[in-house]
CSV table of C-alpha atoms in Angstrom, one decimal:
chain,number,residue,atom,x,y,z
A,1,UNK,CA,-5.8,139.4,-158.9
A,2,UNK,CA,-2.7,137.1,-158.4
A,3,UNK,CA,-2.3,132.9,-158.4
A,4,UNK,CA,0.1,131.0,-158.5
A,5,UNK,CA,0.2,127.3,-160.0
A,6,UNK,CA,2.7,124.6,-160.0
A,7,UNK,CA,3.2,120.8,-161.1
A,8,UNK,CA,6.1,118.6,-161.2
A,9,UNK,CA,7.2,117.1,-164.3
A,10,UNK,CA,9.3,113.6,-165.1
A,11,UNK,CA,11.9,114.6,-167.2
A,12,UNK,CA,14.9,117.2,-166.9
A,13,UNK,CA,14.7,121.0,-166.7
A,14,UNK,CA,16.6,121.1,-170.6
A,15,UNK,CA,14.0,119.4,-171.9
A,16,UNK,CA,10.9,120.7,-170.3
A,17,UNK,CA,12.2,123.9,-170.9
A,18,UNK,CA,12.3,123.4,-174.6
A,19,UNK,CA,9.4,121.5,-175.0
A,20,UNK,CA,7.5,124.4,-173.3
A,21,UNK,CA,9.0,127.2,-175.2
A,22,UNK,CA,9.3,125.7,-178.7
A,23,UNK,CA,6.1,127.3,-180.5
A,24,UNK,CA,6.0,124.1,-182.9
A,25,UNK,CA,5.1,122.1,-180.6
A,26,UNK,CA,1.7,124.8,-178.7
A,27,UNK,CA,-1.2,123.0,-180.3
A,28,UNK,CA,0.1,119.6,-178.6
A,29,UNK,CA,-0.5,120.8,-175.2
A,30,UNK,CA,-2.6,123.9,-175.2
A,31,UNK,CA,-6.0,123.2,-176.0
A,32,UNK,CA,-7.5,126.4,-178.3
A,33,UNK,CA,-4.3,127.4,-179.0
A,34,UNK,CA,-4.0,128.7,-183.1
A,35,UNK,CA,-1.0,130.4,-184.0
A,36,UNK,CA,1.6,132.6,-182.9
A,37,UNK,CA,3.1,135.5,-185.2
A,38,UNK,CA,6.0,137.5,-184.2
A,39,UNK,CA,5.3,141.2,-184.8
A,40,UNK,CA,9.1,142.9,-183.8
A,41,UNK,CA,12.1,142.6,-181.7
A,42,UNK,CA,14.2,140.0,-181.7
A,43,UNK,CA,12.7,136.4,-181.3
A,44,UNK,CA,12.0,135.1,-178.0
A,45,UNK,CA,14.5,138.3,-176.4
A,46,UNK,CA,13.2,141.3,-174.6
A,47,UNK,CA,11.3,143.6,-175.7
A,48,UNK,CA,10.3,140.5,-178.5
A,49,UNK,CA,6.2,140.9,-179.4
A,50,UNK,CA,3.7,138.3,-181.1
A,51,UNK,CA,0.3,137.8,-181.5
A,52,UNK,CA,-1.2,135.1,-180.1
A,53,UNK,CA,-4.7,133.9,-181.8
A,54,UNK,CA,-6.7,131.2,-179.5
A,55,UNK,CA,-9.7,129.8,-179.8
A,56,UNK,CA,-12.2,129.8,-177.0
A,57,UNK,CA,-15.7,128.0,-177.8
A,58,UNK,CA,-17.3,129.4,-180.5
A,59,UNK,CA,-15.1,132.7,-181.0
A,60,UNK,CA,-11.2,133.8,-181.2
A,61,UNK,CA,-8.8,135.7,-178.5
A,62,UNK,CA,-6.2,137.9,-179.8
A,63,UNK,CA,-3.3,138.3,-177.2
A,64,UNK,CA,-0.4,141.1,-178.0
A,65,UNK,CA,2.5,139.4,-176.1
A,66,UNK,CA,5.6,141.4,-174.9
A,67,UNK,CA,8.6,139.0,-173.8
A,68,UNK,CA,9.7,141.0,-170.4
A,69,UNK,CA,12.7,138.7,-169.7
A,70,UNK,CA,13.7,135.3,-170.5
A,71,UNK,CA,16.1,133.1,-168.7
A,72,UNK,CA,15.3,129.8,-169.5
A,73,UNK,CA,15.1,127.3,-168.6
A,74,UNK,CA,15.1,128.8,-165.1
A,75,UNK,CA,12.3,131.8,-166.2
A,76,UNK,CA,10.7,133.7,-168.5
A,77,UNK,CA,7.9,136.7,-167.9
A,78,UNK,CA,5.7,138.0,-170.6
A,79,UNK,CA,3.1,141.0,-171.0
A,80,UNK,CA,-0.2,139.5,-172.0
A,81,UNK,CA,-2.6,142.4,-173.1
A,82,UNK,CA,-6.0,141.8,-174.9
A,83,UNK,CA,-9.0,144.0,-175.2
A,84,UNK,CA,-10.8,142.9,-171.7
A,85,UNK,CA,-7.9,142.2,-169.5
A,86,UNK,CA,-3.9,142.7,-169.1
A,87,UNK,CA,-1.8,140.3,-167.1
A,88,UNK,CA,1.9,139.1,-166.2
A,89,UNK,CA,3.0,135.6,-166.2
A,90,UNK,CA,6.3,134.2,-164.7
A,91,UNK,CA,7.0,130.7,-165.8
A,92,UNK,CA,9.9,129.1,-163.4
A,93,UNK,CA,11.4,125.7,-164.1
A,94,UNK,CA,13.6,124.6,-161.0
A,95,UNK,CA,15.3,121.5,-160.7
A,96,UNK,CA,14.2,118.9,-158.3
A,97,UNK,CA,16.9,115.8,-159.5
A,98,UNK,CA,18.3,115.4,-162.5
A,99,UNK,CA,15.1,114.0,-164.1
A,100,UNK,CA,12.0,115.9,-162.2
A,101,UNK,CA,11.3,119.6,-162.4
A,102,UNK,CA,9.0,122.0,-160.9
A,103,UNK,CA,6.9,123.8,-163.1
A,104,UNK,CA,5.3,127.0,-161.1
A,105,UNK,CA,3.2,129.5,-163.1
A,106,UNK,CA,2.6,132.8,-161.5
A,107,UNK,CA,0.0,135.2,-163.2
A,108,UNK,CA,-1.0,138.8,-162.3
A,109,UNK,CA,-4.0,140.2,-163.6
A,110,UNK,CA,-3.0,144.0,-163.7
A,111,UNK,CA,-6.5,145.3,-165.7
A,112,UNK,CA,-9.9,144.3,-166.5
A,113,UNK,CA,-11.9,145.8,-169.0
A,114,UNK,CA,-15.6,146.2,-169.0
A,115,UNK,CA,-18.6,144.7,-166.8
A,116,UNK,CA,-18.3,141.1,-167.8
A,117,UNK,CA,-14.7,140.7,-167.2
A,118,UNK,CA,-14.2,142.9,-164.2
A,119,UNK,CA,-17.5,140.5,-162.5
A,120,UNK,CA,-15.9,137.2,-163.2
A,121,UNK,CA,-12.7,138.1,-161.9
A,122,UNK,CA,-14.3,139.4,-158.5
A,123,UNK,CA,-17.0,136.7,-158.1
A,124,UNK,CA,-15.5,133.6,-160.2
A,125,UNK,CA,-11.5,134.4,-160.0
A,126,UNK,CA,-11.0,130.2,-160.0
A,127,UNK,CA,-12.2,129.9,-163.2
A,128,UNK,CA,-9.1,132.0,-164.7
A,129,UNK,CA,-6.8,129.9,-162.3
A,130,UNK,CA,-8.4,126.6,-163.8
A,131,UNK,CA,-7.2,127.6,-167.2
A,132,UNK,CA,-3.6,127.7,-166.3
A,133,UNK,CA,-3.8,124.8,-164.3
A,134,UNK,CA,-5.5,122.8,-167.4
A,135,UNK,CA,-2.7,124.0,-169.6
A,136,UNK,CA,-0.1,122.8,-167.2
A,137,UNK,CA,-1.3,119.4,-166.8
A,138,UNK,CA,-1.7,119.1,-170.4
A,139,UNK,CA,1.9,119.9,-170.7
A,140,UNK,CA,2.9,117.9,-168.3
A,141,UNK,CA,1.3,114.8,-170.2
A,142,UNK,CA,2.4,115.7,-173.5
A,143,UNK,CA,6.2,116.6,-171.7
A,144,UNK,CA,6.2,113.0,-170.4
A,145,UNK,CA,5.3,111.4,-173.1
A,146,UNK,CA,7.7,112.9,-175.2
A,147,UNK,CA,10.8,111.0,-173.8
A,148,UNK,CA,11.7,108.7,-176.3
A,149,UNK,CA,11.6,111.3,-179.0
A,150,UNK,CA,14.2,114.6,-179.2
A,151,UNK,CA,12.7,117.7,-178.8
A,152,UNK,CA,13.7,120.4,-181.9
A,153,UNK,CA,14.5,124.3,-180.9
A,154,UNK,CA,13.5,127.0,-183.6
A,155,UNK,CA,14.9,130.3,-182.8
């Protein structure tokens, strides 16, 4: 299963681009979002991995993450493998003028595990769409609003 999202934002590609990527700043914009540990590599480079820990509802999502490249701010791909399902996601930032950006998210779904997963990807495949579309508008509000302050990079 493949989708692809995208949004525009009102504020340059720099700073969206390090807004999205700097980890302190994940709980402001993605709802259920924990922590993030890195496990090995170097930070943020190829090869890089970390644990992601989310909360959905009432339970918590473990996510092994494996940076696949990074270019940013023009794109980064990661590896996104948790016990029910494994998946790809490109992020692209692309520069419409000098103070609006397009923000397109592409995710693959390469493996579902298990009944439950494997049935909501064939007969509800929107609802996993929904999620990254949710996520992106939240960035796009927190992104926005942050123009009067200077964003911070931790690498």
């Amino acid at each position: 299963m493949k989708y692809t999202c995208t949004i525009e934002i009102e504020a340059a590609i720099d700073k969206v681009a390090s807004l999205w990527s700097n980890e302190q700043y994940f709980k402001e914009w993605q709802d259920g979002f924990i922590e993030i540990e890195h496990l090995s590599g170097e930070k943020d480079m190829v090869g890089a991995k970390s644990k992601i820990i989310l909360k959905q509802g009432n339970r918590k999502i473990e996510l092994l993450e494996t940076i696949v490249s990074n270019n940013l701010p023009k794109e980064k791909i990661g590896l996104y493998e948790h016990v029910h399902m494994t998946n790809t996601q490109t992020t692209r930032f692309e520069v419409i003028n000098e103070h609006l950006t397009k923000y397109t998210s592409e995710v693959h779904y390469l493996k579902f595990n298990g009944f439950i997963p494997k049935f909501m990807a064939r007969y509800f495949p929107r609802m996993f769409k929904k999620q990254s579309e949710k996520w992106m508008r939240q960035f796009k509000e927190f992104a926005e609003g942050f123009q009067d302050r200077e964003p911070t990079i931790d690498k």
